[in-house]
GROMACS .gro file of C-alpha atoms in nm:
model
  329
    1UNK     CA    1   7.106  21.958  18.735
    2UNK     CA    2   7.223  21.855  19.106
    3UNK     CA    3   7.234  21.486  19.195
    4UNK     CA    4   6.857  21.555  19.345
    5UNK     CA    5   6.528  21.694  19.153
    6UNK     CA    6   6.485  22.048  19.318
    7UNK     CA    7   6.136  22.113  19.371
    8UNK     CA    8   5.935  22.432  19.404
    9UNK     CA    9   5.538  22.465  19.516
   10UNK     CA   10   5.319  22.684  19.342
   11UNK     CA   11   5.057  22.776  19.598
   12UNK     CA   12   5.061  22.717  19.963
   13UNK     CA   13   4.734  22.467  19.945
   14UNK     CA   14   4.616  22.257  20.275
   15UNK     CA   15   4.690  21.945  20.082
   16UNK     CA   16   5.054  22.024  20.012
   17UNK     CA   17   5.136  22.117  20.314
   18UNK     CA   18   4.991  21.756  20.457
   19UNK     CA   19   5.053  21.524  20.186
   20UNK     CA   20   5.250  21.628  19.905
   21UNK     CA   21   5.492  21.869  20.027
   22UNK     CA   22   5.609  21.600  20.313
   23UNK     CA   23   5.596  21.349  20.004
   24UNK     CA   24   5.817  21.547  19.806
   25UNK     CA   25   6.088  21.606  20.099
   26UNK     CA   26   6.086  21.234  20.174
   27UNK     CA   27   6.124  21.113  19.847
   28UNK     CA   28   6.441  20.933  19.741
   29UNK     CA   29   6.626  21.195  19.478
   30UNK     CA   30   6.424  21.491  19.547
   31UNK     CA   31   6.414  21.770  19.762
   32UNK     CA   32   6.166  22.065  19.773
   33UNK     CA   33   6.359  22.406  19.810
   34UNK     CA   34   6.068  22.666  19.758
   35UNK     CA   35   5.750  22.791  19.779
   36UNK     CA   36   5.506  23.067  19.634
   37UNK     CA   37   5.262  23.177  19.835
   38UNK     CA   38   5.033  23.472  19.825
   39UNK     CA   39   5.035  23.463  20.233
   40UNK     CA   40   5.306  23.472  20.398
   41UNK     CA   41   5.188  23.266  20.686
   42UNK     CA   42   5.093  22.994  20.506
   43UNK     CA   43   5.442  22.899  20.478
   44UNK     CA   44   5.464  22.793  20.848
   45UNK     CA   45   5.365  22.421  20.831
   46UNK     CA   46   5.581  22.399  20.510
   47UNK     CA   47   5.864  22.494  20.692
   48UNK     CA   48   5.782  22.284  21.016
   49UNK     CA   49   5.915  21.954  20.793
   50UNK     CA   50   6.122  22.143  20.539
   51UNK     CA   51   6.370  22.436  20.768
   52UNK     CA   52   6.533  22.680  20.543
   53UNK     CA   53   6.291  22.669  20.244
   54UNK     CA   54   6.256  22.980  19.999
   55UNK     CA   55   5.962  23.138  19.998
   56UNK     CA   56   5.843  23.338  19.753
   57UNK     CA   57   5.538  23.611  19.727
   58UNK     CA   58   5.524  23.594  19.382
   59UNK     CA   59   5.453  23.315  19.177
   60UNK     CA   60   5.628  23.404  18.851
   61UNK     CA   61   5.963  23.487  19.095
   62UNK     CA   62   5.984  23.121  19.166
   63UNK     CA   63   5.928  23.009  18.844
   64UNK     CA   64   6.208  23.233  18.701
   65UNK     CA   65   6.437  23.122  19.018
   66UNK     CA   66   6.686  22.909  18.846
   67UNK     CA   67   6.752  22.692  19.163
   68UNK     CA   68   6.453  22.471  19.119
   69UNK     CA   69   6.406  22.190  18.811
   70UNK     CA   70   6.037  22.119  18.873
   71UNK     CA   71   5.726  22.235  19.004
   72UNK     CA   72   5.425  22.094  19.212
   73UNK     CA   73   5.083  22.318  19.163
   74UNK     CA   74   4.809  22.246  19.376
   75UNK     CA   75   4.628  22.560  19.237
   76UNK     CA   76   4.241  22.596  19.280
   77UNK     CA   77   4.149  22.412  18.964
   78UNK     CA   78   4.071  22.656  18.694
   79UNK     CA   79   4.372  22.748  18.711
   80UNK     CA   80   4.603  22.460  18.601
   81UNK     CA   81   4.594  22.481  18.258
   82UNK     CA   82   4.731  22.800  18.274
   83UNK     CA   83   4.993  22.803  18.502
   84UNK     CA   84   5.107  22.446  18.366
   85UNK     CA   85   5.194  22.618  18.071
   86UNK     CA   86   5.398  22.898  18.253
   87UNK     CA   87   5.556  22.660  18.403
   88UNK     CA   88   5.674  22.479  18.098
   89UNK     CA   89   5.744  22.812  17.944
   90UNK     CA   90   5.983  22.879  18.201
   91UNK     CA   91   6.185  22.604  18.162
   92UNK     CA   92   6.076  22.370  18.408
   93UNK     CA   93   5.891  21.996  18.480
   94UNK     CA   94   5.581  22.036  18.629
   95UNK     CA   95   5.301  21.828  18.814
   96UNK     CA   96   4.962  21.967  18.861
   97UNK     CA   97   4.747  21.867  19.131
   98UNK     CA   98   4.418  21.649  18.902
   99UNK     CA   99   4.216  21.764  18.723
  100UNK     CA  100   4.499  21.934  18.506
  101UNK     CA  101   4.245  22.074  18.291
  102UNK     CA  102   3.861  22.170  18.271
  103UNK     CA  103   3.781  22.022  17.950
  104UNK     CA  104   3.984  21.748  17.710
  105UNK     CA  105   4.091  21.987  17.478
  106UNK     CA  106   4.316  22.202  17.681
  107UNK     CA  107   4.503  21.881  17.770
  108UNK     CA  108   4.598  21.878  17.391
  109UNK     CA  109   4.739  22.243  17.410
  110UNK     CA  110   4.977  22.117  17.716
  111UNK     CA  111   5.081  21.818  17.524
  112UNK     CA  112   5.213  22.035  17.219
  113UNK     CA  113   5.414  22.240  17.440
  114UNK     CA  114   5.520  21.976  17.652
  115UNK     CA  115   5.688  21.782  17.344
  116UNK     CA  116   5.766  22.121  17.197
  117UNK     CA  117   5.964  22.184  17.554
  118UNK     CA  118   6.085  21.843  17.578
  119UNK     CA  119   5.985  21.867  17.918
  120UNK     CA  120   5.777  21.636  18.198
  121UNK     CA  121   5.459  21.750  18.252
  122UNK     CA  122   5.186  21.513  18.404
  123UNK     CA  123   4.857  21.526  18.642
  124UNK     CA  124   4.912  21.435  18.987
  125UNK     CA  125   4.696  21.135  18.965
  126UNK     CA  126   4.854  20.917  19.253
  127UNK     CA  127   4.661  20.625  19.272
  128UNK     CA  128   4.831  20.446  18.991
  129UNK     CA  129   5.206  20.446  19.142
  130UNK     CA  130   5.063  20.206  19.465
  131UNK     CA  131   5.129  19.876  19.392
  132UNK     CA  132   4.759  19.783  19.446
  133UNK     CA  133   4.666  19.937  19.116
  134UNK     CA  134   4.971  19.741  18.957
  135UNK     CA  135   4.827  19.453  19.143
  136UNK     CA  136   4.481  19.470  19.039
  137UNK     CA  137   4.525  19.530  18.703
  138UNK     CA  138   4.776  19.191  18.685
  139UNK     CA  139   4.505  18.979  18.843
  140UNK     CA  140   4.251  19.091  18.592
  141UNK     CA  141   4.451  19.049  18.278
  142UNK     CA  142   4.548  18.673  18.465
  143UNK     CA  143   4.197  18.560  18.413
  144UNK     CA  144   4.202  18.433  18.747
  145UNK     CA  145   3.830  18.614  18.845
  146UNK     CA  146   3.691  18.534  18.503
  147UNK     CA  147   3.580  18.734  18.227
  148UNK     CA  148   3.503  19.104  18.422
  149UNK     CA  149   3.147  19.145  18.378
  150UNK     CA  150   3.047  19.439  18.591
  151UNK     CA  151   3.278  19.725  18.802
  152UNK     CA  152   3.117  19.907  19.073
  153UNK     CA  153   3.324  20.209  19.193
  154UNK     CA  154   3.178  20.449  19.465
  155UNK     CA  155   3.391  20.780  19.684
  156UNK     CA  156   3.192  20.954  19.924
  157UNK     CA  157   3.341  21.249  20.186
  158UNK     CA  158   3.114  21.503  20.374
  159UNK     CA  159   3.261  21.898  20.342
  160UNK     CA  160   2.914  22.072  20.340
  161UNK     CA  161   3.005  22.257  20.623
  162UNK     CA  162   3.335  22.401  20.472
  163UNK     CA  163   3.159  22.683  20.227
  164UNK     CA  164   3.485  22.836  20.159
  165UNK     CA  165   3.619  22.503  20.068
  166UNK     CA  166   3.718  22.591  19.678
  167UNK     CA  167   3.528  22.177  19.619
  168UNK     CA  168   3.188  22.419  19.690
  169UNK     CA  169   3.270  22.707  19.475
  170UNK     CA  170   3.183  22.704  19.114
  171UNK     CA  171   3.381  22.981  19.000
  172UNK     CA  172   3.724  22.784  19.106
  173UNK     CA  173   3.587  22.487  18.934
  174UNK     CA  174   3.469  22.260  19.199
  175UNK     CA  175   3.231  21.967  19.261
  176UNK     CA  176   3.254  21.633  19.303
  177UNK     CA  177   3.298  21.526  19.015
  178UNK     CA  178   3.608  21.690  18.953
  179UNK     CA  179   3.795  21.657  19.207
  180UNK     CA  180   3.695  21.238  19.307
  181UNK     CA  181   3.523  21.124  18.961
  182UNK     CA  182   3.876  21.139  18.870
  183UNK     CA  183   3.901  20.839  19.111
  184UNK     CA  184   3.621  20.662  18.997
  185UNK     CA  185   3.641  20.664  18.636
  186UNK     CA  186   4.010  20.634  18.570
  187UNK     CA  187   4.063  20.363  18.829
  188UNK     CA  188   3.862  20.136  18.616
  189UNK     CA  189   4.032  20.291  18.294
  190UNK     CA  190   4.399  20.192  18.469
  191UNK     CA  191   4.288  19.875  18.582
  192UNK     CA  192   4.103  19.746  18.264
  193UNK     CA  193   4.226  19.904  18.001
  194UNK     CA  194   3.913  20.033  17.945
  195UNK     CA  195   3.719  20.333  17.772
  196UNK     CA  196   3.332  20.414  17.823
  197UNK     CA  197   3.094  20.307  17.540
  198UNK     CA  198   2.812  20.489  17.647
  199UNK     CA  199   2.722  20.656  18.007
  200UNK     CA  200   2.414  20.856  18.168
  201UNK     CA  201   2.432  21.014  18.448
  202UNK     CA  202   2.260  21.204  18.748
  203UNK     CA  203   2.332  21.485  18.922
  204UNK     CA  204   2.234  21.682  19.257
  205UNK     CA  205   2.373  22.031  19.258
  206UNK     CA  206   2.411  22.293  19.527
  207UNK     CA  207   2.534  22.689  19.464
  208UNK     CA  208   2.594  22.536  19.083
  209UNK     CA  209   2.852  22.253  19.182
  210UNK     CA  210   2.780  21.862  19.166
  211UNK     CA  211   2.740  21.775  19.535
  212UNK     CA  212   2.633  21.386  19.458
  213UNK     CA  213   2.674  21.204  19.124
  214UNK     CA  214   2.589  20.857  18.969
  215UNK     CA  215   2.703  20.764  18.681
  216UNK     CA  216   2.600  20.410  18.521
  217UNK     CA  217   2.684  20.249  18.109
  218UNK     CA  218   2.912  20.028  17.966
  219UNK     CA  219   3.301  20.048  17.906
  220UNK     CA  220   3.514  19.835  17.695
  221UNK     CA  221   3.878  19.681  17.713
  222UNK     CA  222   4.053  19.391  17.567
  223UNK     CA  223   3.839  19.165  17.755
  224UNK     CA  224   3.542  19.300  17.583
  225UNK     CA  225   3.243  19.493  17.735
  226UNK     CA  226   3.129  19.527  18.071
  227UNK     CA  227   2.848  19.724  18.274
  228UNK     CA  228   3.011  19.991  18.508
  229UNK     CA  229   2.857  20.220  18.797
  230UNK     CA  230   3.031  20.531  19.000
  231UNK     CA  231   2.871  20.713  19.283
  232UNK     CA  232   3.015  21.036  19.448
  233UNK     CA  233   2.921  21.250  19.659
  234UNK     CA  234   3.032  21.565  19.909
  235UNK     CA  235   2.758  21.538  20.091
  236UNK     CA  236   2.779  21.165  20.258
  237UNK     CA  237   2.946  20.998  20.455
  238UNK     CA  238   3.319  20.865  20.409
  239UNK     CA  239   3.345  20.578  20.203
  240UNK     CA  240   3.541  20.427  19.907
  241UNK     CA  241   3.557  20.108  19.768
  242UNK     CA  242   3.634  19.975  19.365
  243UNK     CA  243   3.456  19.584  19.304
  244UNK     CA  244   3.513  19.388  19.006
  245UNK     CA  245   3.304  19.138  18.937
  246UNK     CA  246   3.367  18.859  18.678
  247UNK     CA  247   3.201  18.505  18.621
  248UNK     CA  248   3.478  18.326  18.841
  249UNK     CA  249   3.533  18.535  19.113
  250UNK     CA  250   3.577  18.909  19.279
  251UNK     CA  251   3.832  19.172  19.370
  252UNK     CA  252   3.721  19.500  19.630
  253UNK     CA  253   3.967  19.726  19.676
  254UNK     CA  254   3.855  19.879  20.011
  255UNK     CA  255   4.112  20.155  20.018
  256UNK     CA  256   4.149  20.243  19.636
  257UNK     CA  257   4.173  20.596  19.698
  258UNK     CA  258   4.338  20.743  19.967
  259UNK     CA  259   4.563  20.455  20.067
  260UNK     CA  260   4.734  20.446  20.396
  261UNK     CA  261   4.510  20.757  20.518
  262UNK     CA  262   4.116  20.664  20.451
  263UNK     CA  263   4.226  20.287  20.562
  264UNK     CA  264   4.498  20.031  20.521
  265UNK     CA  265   4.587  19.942  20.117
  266UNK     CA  266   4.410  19.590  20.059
  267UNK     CA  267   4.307  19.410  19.761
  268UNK     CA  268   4.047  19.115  19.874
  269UNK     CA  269   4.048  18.815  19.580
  270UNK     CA  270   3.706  18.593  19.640
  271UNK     CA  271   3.680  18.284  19.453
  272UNK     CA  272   3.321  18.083  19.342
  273UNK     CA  273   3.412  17.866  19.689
  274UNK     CA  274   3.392  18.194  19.873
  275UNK     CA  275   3.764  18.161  20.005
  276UNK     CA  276   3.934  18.486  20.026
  277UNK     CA  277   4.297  18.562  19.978
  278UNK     CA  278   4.338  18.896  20.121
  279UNK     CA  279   4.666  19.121  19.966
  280UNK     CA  280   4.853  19.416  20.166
  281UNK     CA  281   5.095  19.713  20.131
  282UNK     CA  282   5.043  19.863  20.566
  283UNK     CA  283   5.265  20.096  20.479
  284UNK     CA  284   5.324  20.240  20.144
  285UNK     CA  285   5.339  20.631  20.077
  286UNK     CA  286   5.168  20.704  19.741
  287UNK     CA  287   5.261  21.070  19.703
  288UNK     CA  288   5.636  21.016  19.743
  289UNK     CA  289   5.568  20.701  19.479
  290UNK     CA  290   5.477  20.928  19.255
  291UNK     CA  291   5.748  21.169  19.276
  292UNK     CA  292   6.033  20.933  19.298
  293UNK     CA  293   5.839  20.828  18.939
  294UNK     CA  294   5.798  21.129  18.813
  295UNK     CA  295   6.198  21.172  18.897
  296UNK     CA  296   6.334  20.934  18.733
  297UNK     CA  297   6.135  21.033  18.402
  298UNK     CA  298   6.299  21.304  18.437
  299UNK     CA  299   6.617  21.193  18.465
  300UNK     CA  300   6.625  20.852  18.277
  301UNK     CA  301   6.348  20.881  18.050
  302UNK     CA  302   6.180  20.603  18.173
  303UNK     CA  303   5.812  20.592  18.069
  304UNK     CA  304   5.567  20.761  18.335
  305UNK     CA  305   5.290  20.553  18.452
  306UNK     CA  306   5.019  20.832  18.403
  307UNK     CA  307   5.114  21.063  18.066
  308UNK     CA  308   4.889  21.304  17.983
  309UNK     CA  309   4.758  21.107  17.687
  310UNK     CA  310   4.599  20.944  17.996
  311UNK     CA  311   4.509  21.232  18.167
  312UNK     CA  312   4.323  21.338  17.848
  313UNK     CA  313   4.116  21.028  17.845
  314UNK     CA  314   3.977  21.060  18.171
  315UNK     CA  315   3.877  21.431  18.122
  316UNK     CA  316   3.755  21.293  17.809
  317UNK     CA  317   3.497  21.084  18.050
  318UNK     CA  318   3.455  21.386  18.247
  319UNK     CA  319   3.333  21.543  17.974
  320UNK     CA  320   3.114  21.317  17.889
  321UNK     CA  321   2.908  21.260  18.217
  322UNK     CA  322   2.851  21.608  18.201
  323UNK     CA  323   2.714  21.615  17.846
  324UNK     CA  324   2.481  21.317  17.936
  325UNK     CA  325   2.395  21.407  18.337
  326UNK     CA  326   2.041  21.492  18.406
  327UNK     CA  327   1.988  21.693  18.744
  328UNK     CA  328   1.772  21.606  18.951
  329UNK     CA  329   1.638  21.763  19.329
   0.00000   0.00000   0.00000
């Protein structure tokens, strides 16, 4: 292996070529090399930031290219189970752009081959590599807000005008739900240790994908049980915010999400006086967080903050709001 992690894409996605792919060429002890694409001229804005990267028109050519050690797939997301595991099969560490699988169970079939490989595979679940998240979940376990009794999560974006969008399609399995419940369930998971007891859930559909969801029960954690509520929706206005409420004071995370892009990363700590003691990171870059982490698993076998055990647990929520949703008009 070369003194850097050599990096291949697998799929030319919008969101690579804005966030991850620049995250991956900036991070310390990486550098992306290549990229499969279907179409050719989506390679242009990859090789604006990255001159003199490999491109490839066919996907299984780059995986069999011996010049790269991992691989990124942003894939529609139906299709990351599958090419997770051709990616493992062909020697290689791979991320896959959340959720890496449709249903808990397949996350147990990449598990077995990843220990059967001895190889890093994970879901590209960024939010825990800020330092907010590491923040957060420090404050709570200090008892310094009290004994958690209630966490209120909501993410909110508007992309009803976008009908190609692959968020709006069923067949490439979008929604809401899947693509920013991830957010809203297994923030509170990171940050509390947490697991649901029992949720119900409604849904508003359009074209047979979850365009608004709430989802409201009870979780528990090694500080016991606490109510919990998650809105999202494709359909409203921006908006994203994570409260914890406990008997001695607050936290609101009013950039949980999208850090650095929907808003500046701040935790706000409010006491039973009503002083506030405001926390910041202006300018931390998530993405390349996450691969520098993801890097040095590979290389030192340091533990990485989101495994797929974890992964599998917040599908395993997924699945559940689905089983318990009720739609409404």
């Amino acid at each position: 292996m070369a003194d850097f992690l050599r990096w291949g894409i697998l799929g030319a996605a919008n969101f690579a070529a804005e966030h991850m792919g620049p995250a991956i060429h900036a991070a310390r002890g990486n550098r992306l090399v290549a990229l499969a694409t279907s179409t050719p001229a989506k390679a242009a804005p990859f090789e604006a930031f990255c001159p003199g990267l490999d491109v490839f028109l066919d996907y299984d050519a780059m995986l069999e290219w011996d010049a790269i050690d991992a691989v990124y797939i942003p894939l529609p997301n139906h299709l990351h189970v599958d090419w997770t595991k051709k990616a493992l099969e062909a020697g290689k560490h791979v991320l896959t752009e959340k959720p890496i699988a449709m249903v808990a169970s397949e996350i147990d079939e990449l598990i077995a081959l990843r220990d059967k490989t001895g190889l890093v595979a994970a879901e590209a679940f960024m939010i825990v590599h800020h330092p907010q998240w590491s923040r957060v979940r420090e404050i709570v376990a200090s008892g310094e807000i009290g004994a958690v009794a209630h966490v209120d999560t909501v993410f909110s974006y508007d992309n009803r005008d976008d009908t190609a969008n692959i968020r709006n399609r069923p067949e490439t399995g979008g929604g809401g739900i899947r693509d920013i419940g991830v957010y809203t369930y297994s923030s509170v998971r990171f940050a509390m240790g947490a697991e649901p007891v029992n949720l119900a859930a409604r849904i508003k559909r359009e074209n047979g994908v979850d365009t608004w969801a709430q989802v409201v029960g009870e979780m528990e954690g090694p500080g016991g049980r606490f109510t919990y509520s998650a809105m999202t929706s494709m359909r409203l206005a921006p908006r994203q915010e994570v409260v914890f409420h406990g008997d001695k004071g607050t936290i609101t995370v009013s950039a949980p999400f999208n850090a650095g892009v929907f808003a500046e990363a701040l935790v706000h700590v409010r006491d039973l006086a009503g002083t506030v003691r405001t926390e910041r990171w202006p300018r931390v870059n998530q993405y390349a967080l996450q691969v520098e982490n993801f890097a040095r698993t590979v290389r030192e076998g340091v533990a990485y903050p989101c495994p797929l055990e974890f992964s599998k647990g917040t599908q395993a929520m997924i699945d559940m709001v689905f089983a318990n949703a009720v739609e409404i008009g």
